[in-house]
Short mmCIF file of C-alpha atoms (C1' of nucleotides) in Angstrom, two decimals:
data_model
loop_
_atom_site.label_atom_id
_atom_site.label_comp_id
_atom_site.label_asym_id
_atom_site.label_seq_id
_atom_site.Cartn_x
_atom_site.Cartn_y
_atom_site.Cartn_z
CA MET A 17 1.14 -1.12 37.09
CA ARG A 18 1.70 2.47 37.30
CA ALA A 19 -0.70 5.05 35.98
CA ASP A 20 1.90 6.41 33.13
CA ALA A 21 2.16 2.77 32.09
CA GLN A 22 -1.32 2.41 31.75
CA ARG A 23 -1.78 5.62 30.03
CA ASN A 24 1.02 4.17 27.31
CA ALA A 25 -0.57 0.92 27.15
CA ALA A 26 -3.48 2.61 26.17
CA ARG A 27 -2.15 4.78 23.61
CA LEU A 28 -0.42 1.84 22.18
CA ARG A 29 -3.29 -0.07 21.89
CA THR A 30 -5.29 2.63 19.97
CA ALA A 31 -2.57 3.26 17.73
CA ALA A 32 -2.14 -0.40 17.02
CA ALA A 33 -5.90 -0.50 16.26
CA GLU A 34 -5.68 2.31 14.00
CA LEU A 35 -2.79 0.97 11.91
CA PHE A 36 -3.92 -2.66 11.73
CA GLY A 37 -7.23 -1.30 10.42
CA GLU A 38 -5.31 0.77 7.85
CA GLN A 39 -2.40 -1.31 6.78
CA GLY A 40 -2.95 -5.00 8.20
CA LEU A 41 -1.39 -7.18 10.81
CA GLN A 42 2.07 -6.79 9.74
CA VAL A 43 2.77 -2.95 10.22
CA SER A 44 6.12 -2.37 11.49
CA LEU A 45 5.99 -2.16 15.54
CA LYS A 46 8.07 0.93 15.46
CA GLU A 47 5.35 2.65 13.40
CA ILE A 48 2.75 1.84 15.92
CA ALA A 49 4.87 3.15 18.75
CA ARG A 50 5.65 6.34 16.48
CA ARG A 51 2.00 7.01 15.99
CA ALA A 52 1.36 6.68 19.86
CA GLY A 53 4.09 8.82 20.55
CA VAL A 54 5.87 6.81 22.54
CA SER A 55 9.45 5.10 22.27
CA HIS A 56 9.37 1.78 20.44
CA GLY A 57 11.26 0.41 23.58
CA THR A 58 8.29 0.88 25.71
CA LEU A 59 6.13 -1.08 23.32
CA TYR A 60 8.30 -3.94 23.52
CA ASN A 61 8.33 -3.25 27.33
CA LEU A 62 4.65 -3.39 27.64
CA PHE A 63 3.66 -5.87 25.19
CA GLY A 64 6.79 -7.86 24.35
CA SER A 65 5.41 -8.77 20.78
CA ARG A 66 3.27 -8.24 17.94
CA GLU A 67 1.16 -11.45 18.96
CA ALA A 68 0.36 -10.05 22.23
CA LEU A 69 -0.55 -6.89 20.91
CA LEU A 70 -2.85 -8.83 18.33
CA ASP A 71 -4.57 -10.70 21.11
CA GLU A 72 -5.20 -7.42 22.86
CA VAL A 73 -6.34 -5.44 19.98
CA VAL A 74 -7.53 -7.47 17.21
CA ALA A 75 -8.89 -10.76 18.93
CA ASP A 76 -12.27 -9.49 20.35
CA LEU A 77 -12.98 -7.35 17.55
CA ALA A 78 -12.61 -10.10 15.14
CA ALA A 79 -14.41 -12.36 17.40
CA THR A 80 -17.49 -10.13 17.78
CA ARG A 81 -17.42 -9.32 13.88
CA LEU A 82 -17.32 -12.77 12.68
CA GLY A 83 -19.41 -13.93 15.35
CA GLU A 84 -22.16 -11.34 14.28
CA ALA A 85 -21.89 -12.68 10.91
CA ALA A 86 -22.07 -16.35 11.54
CA ARG A 87 -24.89 -15.62 14.01
CA ARG A 88 -26.87 -13.89 11.29
CA ALA A 89 -26.07 -16.45 8.84
CA LEU A 90 -27.70 -19.35 11.03
CA ALA A 91 -30.74 -16.95 11.94
CA CYS A 92 -31.46 -16.53 8.33
CA PRO A 93 -34.57 -18.50 7.61
CA GLY A 94 -33.03 -19.60 4.06
CA ALA A 95 -29.96 -22.00 4.54
CA TRP A 96 -28.69 -20.94 1.23
CA GLU A 97 -29.37 -17.36 1.89
CA GLY A 98 -27.57 -17.83 5.05
CA PHE A 99 -24.70 -19.18 3.51
CA ALA A 100 -24.15 -16.92 0.86
CA GLY A 101 -24.95 -13.89 2.98
CA TYR A 102 -22.26 -15.24 5.18
CA VAL A 103 -19.70 -15.31 2.65
CA THR A 104 -20.47 -12.09 1.01
CA GLU A 105 -20.47 -10.60 4.43
CA VAL A 106 -16.98 -11.84 5.58
CA CYS A 107 -15.59 -10.89 1.76
CA GLU A 108 -16.88 -7.54 2.57
CA LEU A 109 -15.32 -7.54 5.94
CA GLN A 110 -12.00 -8.40 4.17
CA ALA A 111 -12.19 -5.81 1.34
CA VAL A 112 -12.88 -2.92 3.74
CA ASP A 113 -10.72 -3.76 6.61
CA PRO A 114 -7.30 -4.86 6.08
CA ALA A 115 -7.14 -6.31 9.63
CA MET A 116 -9.99 -8.52 9.00
CA GLY A 117 -8.55 -9.47 5.78
CA ASP A 118 -5.43 -10.63 7.51
CA VAL A 119 -7.26 -12.56 10.23
CA LEU A 120 -8.45 -14.75 7.98
CA THR A 121 -5.39 -14.87 5.64
CA ARG A 122 -2.51 -15.22 7.99
CA ARG A 123 -1.67 -17.28 11.05
CA PHE A 124 0.08 -15.99 14.05
CA PRO A 125 0.58 -18.94 16.11
CA ASP A 126 1.67 -17.27 19.26
CA ALA A 127 -1.39 -15.06 19.26
CA SER A 128 -3.51 -17.67 21.29
CA ARG A 129 -6.65 -15.60 21.68
CA LEU A 130 -6.72 -14.88 18.00
CA MET A 131 -6.05 -18.39 17.06
CA ALA A 132 -9.07 -19.11 19.32
CA VAL A 133 -11.09 -16.83 17.38
CA CYS A 134 -10.25 -18.59 13.95
CA ASP A 135 -11.04 -21.89 15.21
CA ASN A 136 -14.32 -20.76 16.36
CA SER A 137 -15.01 -19.23 13.04
CA PHE A 138 -13.82 -22.35 11.33
CA ALA A 139 -16.48 -24.33 13.30
CA ALA A 140 -18.94 -21.52 12.52
CA ALA A 141 -18.42 -22.02 9.05
CA GLU A 142 -18.79 -25.60 9.17
CA SER A 143 -22.35 -25.37 10.74
CA ILE A 144 -23.50 -22.68 8.10
CA ILE A 145 -21.89 -25.06 5.48
CA GLU A 146 -23.55 -28.13 7.07
CA ARG A 147 -26.85 -26.58 7.15
CA ALA A 148 -27.03 -25.37 3.52
CA ARG A 149 -25.54 -28.86 2.45
CA LEU A 150 -28.15 -30.87 4.30
CA ASP A 151 -30.85 -28.36 2.73
CA GLY A 152 -29.67 -29.48 -0.45
CA SER A 153 -28.80 -25.99 -1.88
CA LEU A 154 -25.18 -26.05 -1.36
CA ARG A 155 -23.02 -28.53 -3.20
CA SER A 156 -22.23 -31.58 -1.02
CA ASP A 157 -18.85 -31.50 -2.02
CA PHE A 158 -17.99 -28.33 -0.45
CA THR A 159 -16.06 -27.98 2.88
CA ALA A 160 -15.00 -25.36 5.12
CA SER A 161 -11.60 -25.79 4.12
CA ASP A 162 -12.62 -24.71 0.59
CA LEU A 163 -14.10 -21.74 2.02
CA LEU A 164 -11.09 -20.92 4.10
CA PHE A 165 -9.03 -21.43 0.88
CA PHE A 166 -11.48 -19.14 -0.89
CA PHE A 167 -11.24 -16.38 1.67
CA ALA A 168 -7.62 -16.46 1.85
CA SER A 169 -6.95 -16.07 -1.87
CA HIS A 170 -9.61 -13.45 -1.98
CA ALA A 171 -8.67 -11.04 0.72
CA PRO A 172 -5.66 -9.26 -0.68
CA LEU A 173 -7.06 -8.15 -4.06
CA ALA A 174 -10.35 -7.55 -2.75
CA ARG A 175 -8.68 -5.17 -0.15
CA ALA A 176 -6.88 -3.49 -3.05
CA ALA A 177 -9.79 -3.11 -5.12
CA ALA A 178 -11.85 -1.59 -2.44
CA SER A 179 -8.86 0.75 -1.46
CA ALA A 180 -8.96 1.85 -5.37
CA GLY A 181 -12.65 2.60 -4.78
CA SER A 182 -14.11 -0.41 -6.79
CA ASP A 183 -16.66 -3.01 -5.90
CA ALA A 184 -15.43 -5.30 -8.49
CA TRP A 185 -14.86 -8.06 -6.14
CA ARG A 186 -18.21 -8.62 -5.67
CA ARG A 187 -18.10 -10.07 -9.06
CA GLY A 188 -15.83 -12.96 -8.07
CA VAL A 189 -17.74 -13.65 -5.24
CA SER A 190 -20.76 -14.15 -7.23
CA PHE A 191 -19.27 -16.29 -9.92
CA MET A 192 -18.07 -18.31 -6.97
CA LEU A 193 -21.45 -18.74 -5.20
CA ASP A 194 -23.00 -19.74 -8.52
CA GLY A 195 -20.57 -22.44 -8.58
CA LEU A 196 -21.52 -23.60 -5.51
CA ARG A 197 -25.01 -24.04 -5.77
CA ALA A 198 -26.00 -28.15 -5.72
CA ALA A 199 -27.41 -27.59 -9.16
CA ALA A 200 -24.15 -26.19 -10.67
CA ALA A 201 -22.07 -28.75 -9.21
CA LYS A 202 -19.88 -30.85 -11.56
CA PRO A 203 -17.85 -33.94 -9.87
CA ILE A 204 -14.20 -33.02 -8.53
CA ALA A 205 -11.52 -35.49 -8.49
CA VAL A 206 -9.10 -33.87 -5.95
CA GLU A 207 -9.34 -34.02 -2.07
CA PRO A 208 -9.56 -30.76 0.03
CA MET A 209 -6.88 -29.74 2.45
CA SER A 210 -7.47 -30.45 5.88
CA ALA A 211 -7.76 -27.51 8.32
CA GLU A 212 -4.10 -27.89 9.57
CA GLN A 213 -2.65 -28.15 6.15
CA ILE A 214 -4.37 -24.66 5.58
CA ASN A 215 -3.04 -23.28 8.70
CA ARG A 216 0.39 -24.34 7.80
CA LEU A 217 -0.01 -22.51 4.41
CA LEU A 218 -0.88 -19.14 5.99
CA MET A 219 1.81 -19.09 8.45
CA PRO A 220 4.08 -16.21 7.91
CA MET B 30 30.89 -6.38 -25.58
CA ARG B 31 34.04 -8.19 -24.04
CA ALA B 32 34.04 -11.95 -23.76
CA ASP B 33 33.96 -12.09 -19.90
CA ALA B 34 30.89 -9.74 -19.76
CA GLN B 35 29.20 -12.15 -21.97
CA ARG B 36 29.93 -14.92 -19.47
CA ASN B 37 28.78 -12.98 -16.71
CA ALA B 38 25.57 -12.01 -18.49
CA ALA B 39 24.98 -15.55 -19.35
CA ARG B 40 25.59 -16.51 -15.40
CA LEU B 41 23.53 -13.74 -14.52
CA ARG B 42 20.57 -14.87 -16.84
CA THR B 43 20.53 -18.57 -15.88
CA ALA B 44 20.99 -17.82 -12.05
CA ALA B 45 18.03 -14.99 -12.43
CA ALA B 46 15.91 -17.58 -14.29
CA GLU B 47 16.49 -20.37 -11.51
CA LEU B 48 15.72 -17.86 -8.77
CA PHE B 49 12.79 -16.23 -10.58
CA GLY B 50 11.41 -19.78 -11.06
CA GLU B 51 12.07 -20.56 -7.40
CA GLN B 52 10.93 -17.32 -5.46
CA GLY B 53 9.07 -15.42 -8.02
CA LEU B 54 9.85 -12.20 -9.66
CA GLN B 55 10.96 -9.92 -6.43
CA VAL B 56 14.08 -12.11 -5.56
CA SER B 57 16.93 -9.89 -4.32
CA LEU B 58 19.11 -8.89 -7.03
CA LYS B 59 22.16 -9.20 -4.54
CA GLU B 60 20.92 -12.92 -4.34
CA ILE B 61 20.86 -13.33 -8.06
CA ALA B 62 24.41 -11.92 -8.23
CA ARG B 63 25.34 -14.23 -5.55
CA ARG B 64 24.05 -17.43 -7.05
CA ALA B 65 25.66 -16.43 -10.35
CA GLY B 66 29.08 -16.21 -8.26
CA VAL B 67 29.44 -12.50 -9.31
CA SER B 68 29.46 -9.29 -7.72
CA HIS B 69 26.31 -7.34 -7.36
CA GLY B 70 27.93 -4.58 -9.09
CA THR B 71 28.25 -6.19 -12.24
CA LEU B 72 24.71 -7.14 -12.41
CA TYR B 73 23.85 -3.42 -12.38
CA ASN B 74 26.55 -2.80 -14.59
CA LEU B 75 25.18 -5.29 -17.36
CA PHE B 76 21.34 -4.91 -16.72
CA GLY B 77 20.82 -1.95 -14.41
CA SER B 78 17.58 -3.06 -13.23
CA ARG B 79 15.13 -5.95 -12.34
CA GLU B 80 13.10 -4.75 -15.11
CA ALA B 81 15.50 -5.24 -17.97
CA LEU B 82 16.46 -8.84 -16.50
CA LEU B 83 12.72 -9.77 -16.70
CA ASP B 84 12.56 -8.56 -20.07
CA GLU B 85 15.37 -10.74 -20.95
CA VAL B 86 14.85 -13.72 -18.82
CA VAL B 87 11.11 -14.16 -18.28
CA ALA B 88 9.50 -12.66 -21.40
CA ASP B 89 9.84 -15.08 -23.78
CA LEU B 90 9.29 -17.86 -21.43
CA ALA B 91 6.17 -16.58 -20.40
CA ALA B 92 5.15 -15.67 -24.07
CA THR B 93 5.59 -19.05 -25.17
CA ARG B 94 4.03 -20.83 -22.15
CA LEU B 95 0.97 -18.54 -22.07
CA GLY B 96 0.76 -18.49 -26.04
CA GLU B 97 0.75 -22.35 -26.00
CA ALA B 98 -2.11 -22.23 -23.65
CA ALA B 99 -3.96 -20.00 -25.57
CA ARG B 100 -3.30 -21.71 -28.81
CA ARG B 101 -4.66 -24.90 -27.41
CA ALA B 102 -7.80 -23.28 -25.99
CA LEU B 103 -8.56 -21.88 -29.30
CA ALA B 104 -7.58 -25.23 -31.14
CA CYS B 105 -10.06 -27.16 -28.88
CA PRO B 106 -13.23 -28.04 -30.72
CA GLY B 107 -15.41 -27.21 -27.86
CA ALA B 108 -15.55 -23.72 -26.96
CA TRP B 109 -16.59 -24.39 -23.31
CA GLU B 110 -13.83 -27.28 -23.04
CA GLY B 111 -11.15 -24.69 -24.72
CA PHE B 112 -11.89 -22.05 -21.91
CA ALA B 113 -12.26 -24.34 -18.84
CA GLY B 114 -9.05 -25.95 -20.37
CA TYR B 115 -7.17 -22.40 -20.56
CA VAL B 116 -8.05 -21.47 -17.23
CA THR B 117 -7.03 -24.78 -15.66
CA GLU B 118 -3.68 -24.67 -17.43
CA VAL B 119 -3.08 -21.13 -16.60
CA CYS B 120 -3.79 -21.90 -12.72
CA GLU B 121 -1.58 -24.71 -13.31
CA LEU B 122 1.34 -22.73 -14.35
CA GLN B 123 0.85 -20.48 -11.54
CA ALA B 124 0.86 -23.06 -9.00
CA VAL B 125 3.87 -24.72 -10.37
CA ASP B 126 6.06 -21.80 -11.41
CA PRO B 127 6.36 -18.92 -9.08
CA ALA B 128 7.66 -16.76 -11.94
CA MET B 129 4.55 -17.57 -13.99
CA GLY B 130 2.45 -16.52 -11.01
CA ASP B 131 3.76 -13.06 -10.60
CA VAL B 132 3.56 -12.28 -14.47
CA LEU B 133 -0.37 -12.77 -14.00
CA THR B 134 -0.28 -11.37 -10.60
CA ARG B 135 2.35 -8.28 -10.74
CA ARG B 136 2.74 -5.33 -13.07
CA PHE B 137 6.48 -4.19 -13.94
CA PRO B 138 5.72 -0.99 -16.03
CA ASP B 139 9.31 -0.49 -16.95
CA ALA B 140 9.61 -4.16 -18.36
CA SER B 141 8.37 -3.25 -21.74
CA ARG B 142 8.61 -6.64 -23.46
CA LEU B 143 7.16 -8.41 -20.29
CA MET B 144 4.29 -5.81 -20.33
CA ALA B 145 3.49 -6.62 -24.03
CA VAL B 146 3.38 -10.30 -23.39
CA CYS B 147 0.84 -9.33 -20.50
CA ASP B 148 -1.33 -7.41 -23.09
CA ASN B 149 -1.06 -10.22 -25.87
CA SER B 150 -2.37 -12.88 -23.17
CA PHE B 151 -5.08 -10.55 -22.32
CA ALA B 152 -5.86 -10.44 -25.65
CA ALA B 153 -5.98 -13.84 -26.25
CA ALA B 154 -7.82 -14.46 -23.26
CA GLU B 155 -10.53 -12.11 -24.64
CA SER B 156 -10.89 -14.30 -27.91
CA ILE B 157 -11.08 -17.43 -25.79
CA ILE B 158 -13.79 -15.67 -23.50
CA GLU B 159 -15.66 -14.54 -26.55
CA ARG B 160 -15.45 -17.88 -28.17
CA ALA B 161 -17.32 -19.47 -25.36
CA ARG B 162 -19.87 -16.62 -24.83
CA LEU B 163 -21.17 -16.77 -28.43
CA ASP B 164 -21.20 -20.47 -28.06
CA GLY B 165 -23.55 -20.02 -25.40
CA SER B 166 -21.65 -22.26 -22.82
CA LEU B 167 -20.16 -19.40 -20.93
CA ARG B 168 -22.10 -16.73 -19.11
CA SER B 169 -22.44 -13.70 -21.03
CA ASP B 170 -21.24 -11.41 -18.06
CA PHE B 171 -17.88 -12.61 -17.62
CA THR B 172 -15.22 -10.60 -18.93
CA ALA B 173 -11.27 -10.74 -19.50
CA SER B 174 -10.85 -8.64 -16.36
CA ASP B 175 -13.13 -10.88 -14.43
CA LEU B 176 -10.49 -13.76 -15.47
CA LEU B 177 -7.31 -11.50 -14.72
CA PHE B 178 -8.74 -10.78 -11.29
CA PHE B 179 -9.25 -14.52 -10.73
CA PHE B 180 -5.84 -15.41 -11.57
CA ALA B 181 -4.33 -12.74 -9.65
CA SER B 182 -6.26 -13.72 -6.41
CA HIS B 183 -5.55 -17.23 -7.21
CA ALA B 184 -1.78 -17.26 -7.79
CA PRO B 185 -0.35 -16.78 -4.33
CA LEU B 186 -2.33 -19.49 -2.22
CA ALA B 187 -2.07 -22.01 -5.33
CA ARG B 188 1.85 -21.63 -5.20
CA ALA B 189 1.90 -22.33 -1.52
CA ALA B 190 -0.50 -25.12 -1.91
CA ALA B 191 1.64 -26.50 -4.73
CA SER B 192 4.72 -26.25 -2.82
CA ALA B 193 3.35 -27.95 0.16
CA GLY B 194 2.61 -30.74 -2.16
CA SER B 195 -1.03 -30.25 -2.76
CA ASP B 196 -3.41 -29.98 -5.68
CA ALA B 197 -6.07 -28.61 -3.49
CA TRP B 198 -6.14 -25.39 -5.43
CA ARG B 199 -7.87 -27.29 -8.39
CA ARG B 200 -11.07 -27.35 -6.10
CA GLY B 201 -11.40 -23.72 -5.99
CA VAL B 202 -10.76 -23.62 -9.83
CA SER B 203 -13.49 -26.28 -10.55
CA PHE B 204 -15.73 -24.47 -8.27
CA MET B 205 -15.15 -21.07 -10.07
CA LEU B 206 -15.80 -22.71 -13.58
CA ASP B 207 -19.10 -24.34 -12.56
CA GLY B 208 -20.12 -20.93 -11.65
CA LEU B 209 -19.06 -19.72 -15.05
CA ARG B 210 -21.53 -21.99 -17.09
CA ALA B 211 -24.20 -19.95 -18.56
CA ALA B 212 -26.58 -22.28 -16.93
CA ALA B 213 -25.32 -21.50 -13.51
CA ALA B 214 -25.34 -17.57 -13.75
CA LYS B 215 -27.57 -15.21 -11.68
CA PRO B 216 -27.48 -11.91 -12.66
CA ILE B 217 -24.85 -9.58 -11.27
CA ALA B 218 -25.20 -5.82 -10.39
CA VAL B 219 -21.58 -4.60 -10.13
CA GLU B 220 -19.52 -3.47 -13.21
CA PRO B 221 -16.15 -5.40 -14.11
CA MET B 222 -13.11 -3.25 -13.73
CA SER B 223 -11.01 -1.91 -16.76
CA ALA B 224 -8.27 -3.66 -17.68
CA GLU B 225 -6.46 -0.73 -16.65
CA GLN B 226 -7.70 -0.34 -13.36
CA ILE B 227 -6.65 -4.01 -12.81
CA ASN B 228 -3.17 -2.89 -14.03
CA ARG B 229 -2.90 -0.10 -11.44
CA LEU B 230 -4.04 -2.81 -8.67
CA LEU B 231 -1.27 -4.98 -9.53
CA MET B 232 1.50 -2.50 -9.64
CA PRO B 233 4.17 -2.95 -6.92
"C1'" DC C 4 9.61 15.35 50.92
"C1'" DC C 5 12.39 11.81 49.63
"C1'" DG C 6 13.81 7.14 48.21
"C1'" DT C 7 13.01 3.46 45.65
"C1'" DA C 8 10.64 0.81 42.54
"C1'" DA C 9 8.60 1.07 38.15
"C1'" DC C 10 8.99 2.83 33.86
"C1'" DT C 11 10.75 5.23 29.49
"C1'" DT C 12 13.89 6.63 26.42
"C1'" DG C 13 17.07 6.39 22.60
"C1'" DA C 14 21.54 4.85 21.03
"C1'" DC C 15 22.94 0.85 19.67
"C1'" DC C 16 22.91 -4.19 17.82
"C1'" DC C 17 22.24 -7.14 13.42
"C1'" DC C 18 19.99 -8.09 9.52
"C1'" DG C 19 19.07 -7.20 4.26
"C1'" DC C 20 17.31 -4.34 0.89
"C1'" DG C 21 18.54 -1.15 -3.44
"C1'" DG C 22 21.88 1.44 -5.45
"C1'" DT C 23 26.58 3.89 -6.49
"C1'" DC C 24 31.63 4.34 -7.61
"C1'" DA C 25 36.59 4.62 -7.21
"C1'" DA C 26 40.06 1.46 -7.56
"C1'" DC C 27 41.52 -2.15 -9.45
"C1'" DA C 28 41.94 -6.15 -13.04
"C1'" DT C 29 41.52 -8.22 -17.44
"C1'" DG C 30 40.25 -8.66 -22.18
"C1'" DT C 31 41.83 -6.88 -26.77
"C1'" DC C 32 43.65 -4.43 -30.36
"C1'" DT C 33 47.83 -2.51 -32.55
"C1'" DA D 19 54.45 -6.79 -25.39
"C1'" DG D 20 52.17 -2.53 -24.09
"C1'" DA D 21 48.49 0.58 -23.46
"C1'" DC D 22 43.72 1.70 -23.58
"C1'" DA D 23 39.20 0.55 -23.15
"C1'" DT D 24 36.20 -2.35 -21.12
"C1'" DG D 25 34.80 -4.78 -16.93
"C1'" DT D 26 34.71 -6.23 -12.03
"C1'" DT D 27 34.86 -5.54 -7.41
"C1'" DG D 28 33.53 -4.83 -2.53
"C1'" DA D 29 33.30 -1.07 0.45
"C1'" DC D 30 29.92 2.34 1.15
"C1'" DC D 31 25.61 5.09 1.38
"C1'" DG D 32 20.83 5.37 2.96
"C1'" DC D 33 16.83 2.99 4.50
"C1'" DG D 34 14.06 0.62 7.54
"C1'" DG D 35 12.93 -3.73 9.79
"C1'" DG D 36 13.23 -6.58 14.79
"C1'" DG D 37 15.04 -6.42 19.13
"C1'" DT D 38 18.01 -5.06 23.88
"C1'" DC D 39 19.83 -2.69 27.46
"C1'" DA D 40 22.03 1.13 30.42
"C1'" DA D 41 21.12 5.50 31.65
"C1'" DG D 42 17.91 8.72 33.12
"C1'" DT D 43 13.10 9.77 34.51
"C1'" DT D 44 8.98 9.73 36.91
"C1'" DA D 45 5.24 8.00 39.73
"C1'" DC D 46 3.79 6.61 44.41
"C1'" DG D 47 4.24 4.90 49.41
"C1'" DG D 48 6.09 6.02 53.32
#
DNA sequence: CCGTAACTTGACCCCGCGGTCAACATGTCT
DNA sequence: AGACATGTTGACCGCGGGGTCAAGTTACGG
């Protein structure tokens, strides 16, 4: 790879990171090129697709952010506090960082590394949930799909609220958490969706 | 108004009702005209704007649907059952009918009749909430803005799930309701948003 | 220093959106 | 029946999205 191409790729990566962080994962590719000070042809030349860009720019970041949150949750002495902290932390990520919001909210099947991150996060969420369920603090009918569903519905408004300077999304999270304690649970008739069903739901 | 114009207006109204019901309130106006078998110029000629169309086609429907739900809630002997039934019923409307989903989720300031419907619904929600709060069954820190916030985040995924043939959105509603019982409440630090703040949030 | 391979560019394609308007058609009233 | 008002139409505008590619430029190895 020639030196100038490398420079351009770097510029594009940082521009993409900025714009994904400001506007979410579906900014126009031409706008990314514009911000990088490069022709959009070059972007297509160097990356070929939005998905490739996502894999290079967002996947690692998301992995560490979500991984950290999960790690903290499992390291927490109380299973419930771990779970509740995890939910809150992820919601905060969503509210503050549009890119993170979209990672949990949209699916880009061709971004394989990103998809892997999603799968890992789902697995991590399952552990966190499992721990709190076994512990008796989390209601026993709550599944990782339910959590994913909640995250997905939560993200857009939380982001809007946060960018309007409000923390009000925290209220919704609190209400939800209060409903997830085992003590609060009333029986539910409906089955949860499978992870695949939700994934299909989130495809663009 | 000439007879043919009346015919065309009628056709456009029904086409608009259909498409709003199938795809939500932001279908392309040209597509509405296409479905009505009429030039899009005619649509602009007869209505002038999407908002005018909304006022003529969606406002009444929404008013009766939401009004009915509110009426039923207040007629319910149990304040909590009234409240919970109202929430569930509205969520069902959102899941089943994209137009209804958008009425609660988006704001079209220039559609004055529709906006009036929204305001009325908000007021109705306040009564329903107030009744259940006074009754001691609903947690006392829950406000109509919180409910609106919940509806707004809930609508898109619920619609997607429903159109994929799943009822799973009901689970989220149940979790939420379980967290709204007075008995389940833990204190919350954050203030709710004002109705105006949320309205601004929902503007297109 | 020069030739070639690697790279960049921007004009161009297609699409669909909202919106306007001159030219045309058709109801309607005398 | 005829004339005028009332409606209709579709081409046209500007915008911005994704995507491609011939022509031009630039880095780099010999």
